[in-house]
Amino acid sequence: MALLKKNLWSIFYILTLLFTLYFAFVSYAQWQRLFADAKNSQENTLKLIAGSTQALYRTNEIMLDILGHRFLEDATYQDNQNAMTMLNAALEESPAIIAIALVDPEGNMLFATNNLDVSNFPNLLEQPQSRASFMQVMDSRTMVFGRTYFFEPFQDWIVPIRKAIRNPDGSVYRVITAALRLEDSFGHIVKTIDHENRYISLIVREDMHVQYASNGKELDYRPYQELLSNSKQEAMKQAIAKAHSNELDGFWHDYQPISYVDSSEDTSQLVSIQYNTAYNLWFMLMTEMKVLWQEFAKALGAYFLIFVCVEGILYVLFRIIATAEAKRNADLLHQATHDQLTGLLNRSYLKNNVHHWIYPQASPFGLLYVDLDNFKNVNDSFGHHHGDLLLQELAQRLRTISPKGAALLRYGGDEFILLTPTHDDKVLIALAKQLIDTASKSYQINSMRLHVGASVGIAKYPQHGESMDDLLRAADIAMYESKRLKNTVHLFKDAMQENYLRNINIEQALRGAIENHEFFMVYQPQINADGSFYGVEALVRWNSPILGSVPPDAFIPVAETAGQMPTLGRYIIETTFKDIKQIQQALGTTFYTSINLSARQLLEPDFASYFIGKMQQENINGVWVTLEITESLLIEDIPSVLPLLHTLKSYGVQLSMDDFGTGYSSLSMLRMLPIDELKIDKSFIDAALADKSAQQMAQSIVTIGKNLEIDVVAEGIETQEQLEMLTRFGCDRFQGYYFARPLGKEDLAHFVKETLSLISRRPV
């Protein structure tokens, strides 16, 4: 269902493609079937025509053979009168024959049927149309077809058939010849079999002259006056060569037709050919491909109609779904981009539509950041319900005074943003004052009159920032400048104290940062002097969507000042316990974990009970936990801190003095405190190789630790030289980028697993 919602029209296009492919497959199969049927039908018709013509030829040949033998064997038939009677009788038995005649070996007509005067008949040897075939019959013992040509004496087109009458010694005595009518011989057979005039018929002689041509229309005698076109001849040769692998003898003796598509001329045709070896004639049937395509289009119409109907129904169905989904998405988009309480645009809208305001060649505009004064008192005194009602009325007031083309947003809590095309300073300040006056008017909420104020900060694009984040930051800084005085407006200026504003930004961004999952924990491994894995130090990191990555030394002091450190500290402890427990259970091992504590956190009245309770809740053995406490904190409030430290020690918790050497610790104080570990500050490590005094300080700290039987940890190790120097001094453990950067939970698990694996593979 999720895929359907996300890719609705993609699915429609895929289904359409599948249906189209299926329709194409069906169409292709239908075409193949139709083509095969047409080919088989044409070949069968060709066989019938060839067979029937063969029978006619054979009958005519037998007739000529009988007549010839009668002339040769019985002298009584050799006088003109008797011969004429016999020929006339034969003519009556063969209606396709126009006339029968006797010709001497020199090509002269001796006499013919129907009392024709042969004196005007041409000599067959001297006539170009008949010379070749007459010479052929003189050398042949079978009937020979002459070329189809126009015979002047008859004023008609004839197909001559001839057979030589030979003496016993083989010499030619006479040639008996007959003239066949085109339509009553070949034409009659073709039309009888192809009674629908479906095919174009050709009978072609071996010399490529057309013997008979028919296309089902009125007679056209032009084909008889020229050879079969070269393109058709070449197509025939290629088809035969392809069908019989260039073995032409296989075709001559196969007596089976072959079919091919001839596109050599203007009109593409399906051609079927068969060769008659007895009379050396080609039989050809042709169907124009456009006829097949027309039949195919008719046959495919039903399939296409079904396809269109299915596709139409599918489209309507998807359109209904898409319309419903579009409405739902529009509703969801409205919910996502509008504040549910006030109905104003929200932070999400600003994030996703910033391109409407900031783009190349964008016009200047102003951004007004509005924050209510004393709104927290309304919530605390009268409850959040009254505060919500106040915000709703305020939103309605702000709508009425928003300039044309402006965008009014509830940015969060009691903060509002107004984006306006106006960018003139005086106009913007006047608008801000109007907003303040409007917001400061009393609110009648459930018979109670409530009062709040408003502070406004103004930033301009592109003068104060070329991105929306920069503009918001500038307006926020200006707004906090107004916040100091209440109910005022300030236009952002670069001269405003950067450090102060930076802290204000951090404080604002800290609000809800934990709930928004902006904080995360990383863990930096600690390595023993022998190279084995000892444990990790838990370090908190903050990736703010507004400020980006904020270092701990920047946000920890602000969190302490703003009173947000208790919440952040509990997050650090609880997240660390959960992460470390998961890693240790997954790897089946235990290791030390150091957690940093701030001054404000350690001095909470219930810190010890909270920490021990969480440790027991997560089933964490205190022996494997180390709390790192800054030297300055211990010095400032030893009487308050000391009982707490002993309580933690009683549960097995290890204690570490962080940044040792930067404060004013005394050896007597170290003896008083239940400290298990000293950490050499990174500043000494960084300078130790180049600064003799720093090197001596580091060595002294190691010596102090050894004398007091306290482990010493060097942090900030980044080079081999630093490691070798501190190893010589006798340092117990090391920590720094030389071994590993702070790692996320998954990366730490991988690091520990690899480290333990390397140790297990060391030779004993």
Short mmCIF file of C-alpha atoms in Angstrom, two decimals, residues 1 65 94 100 102 122 161 167 177 199 204 223 260 316 350 363 380 446 460 464 479 579 599 668 716 720:
data_model
loop_
_atom_site.label_atom_id
_atom_site.label_comp_id
_atom_site.label_asym_id
_atom_site.label_seq_id
_atom_site.Cartn_x
_atom_site.Cartn_y
_atom_site.Cartn_z
CA MET A 1 0.00 0.00 0.00
CA ASP A 65 1.49 -36.43 -80.15
CA SER A 94 -10.16 -28.65 -77.38
CA ILE A 100 -4.03 -26.07 -85.27
CA LEU A 102 1.25 -27.99 -89.71
CA PRO A 122 4.59 -15.40 -91.07
CA ILE A 161 2.36 -25.00 -78.24
CA ASN A 167 10.65 -39.73 -88.97
CA THR A 177 1.47 -26.30 -83.65
CA TYR A 199 -3.97 -13.40 -56.16
CA VAL A 204 6.99 -17.18 -66.57
CA PRO A 223 3.78 -7.87 -69.29
CA TYR A 260 9.05 -14.96 -49.62
CA VAL A 316 -10.30 6.10 -14.70
CA LEU A 350 9.42 28.05 6.00
CA SER A 363 13.99 40.94 -4.55
CA ASP A 380 2.35 29.32 34.80
CA ASN A 446 -12.74 33.26 29.94
CA LYS A 460 16.82 42.22 5.83
CA HIS A 464 21.92 40.64 6.78
CA MET A 479 15.05 40.33 18.95
CA ASP A 579 24.92 2.14 25.07
CA ALA A 599 29.65 21.47 38.72
CA SER A 668 47.46 17.32 50.87
CA GLY A 716 45.26 14.15 23.64
CA GLN A 720 54.14 8.34 18.21
#
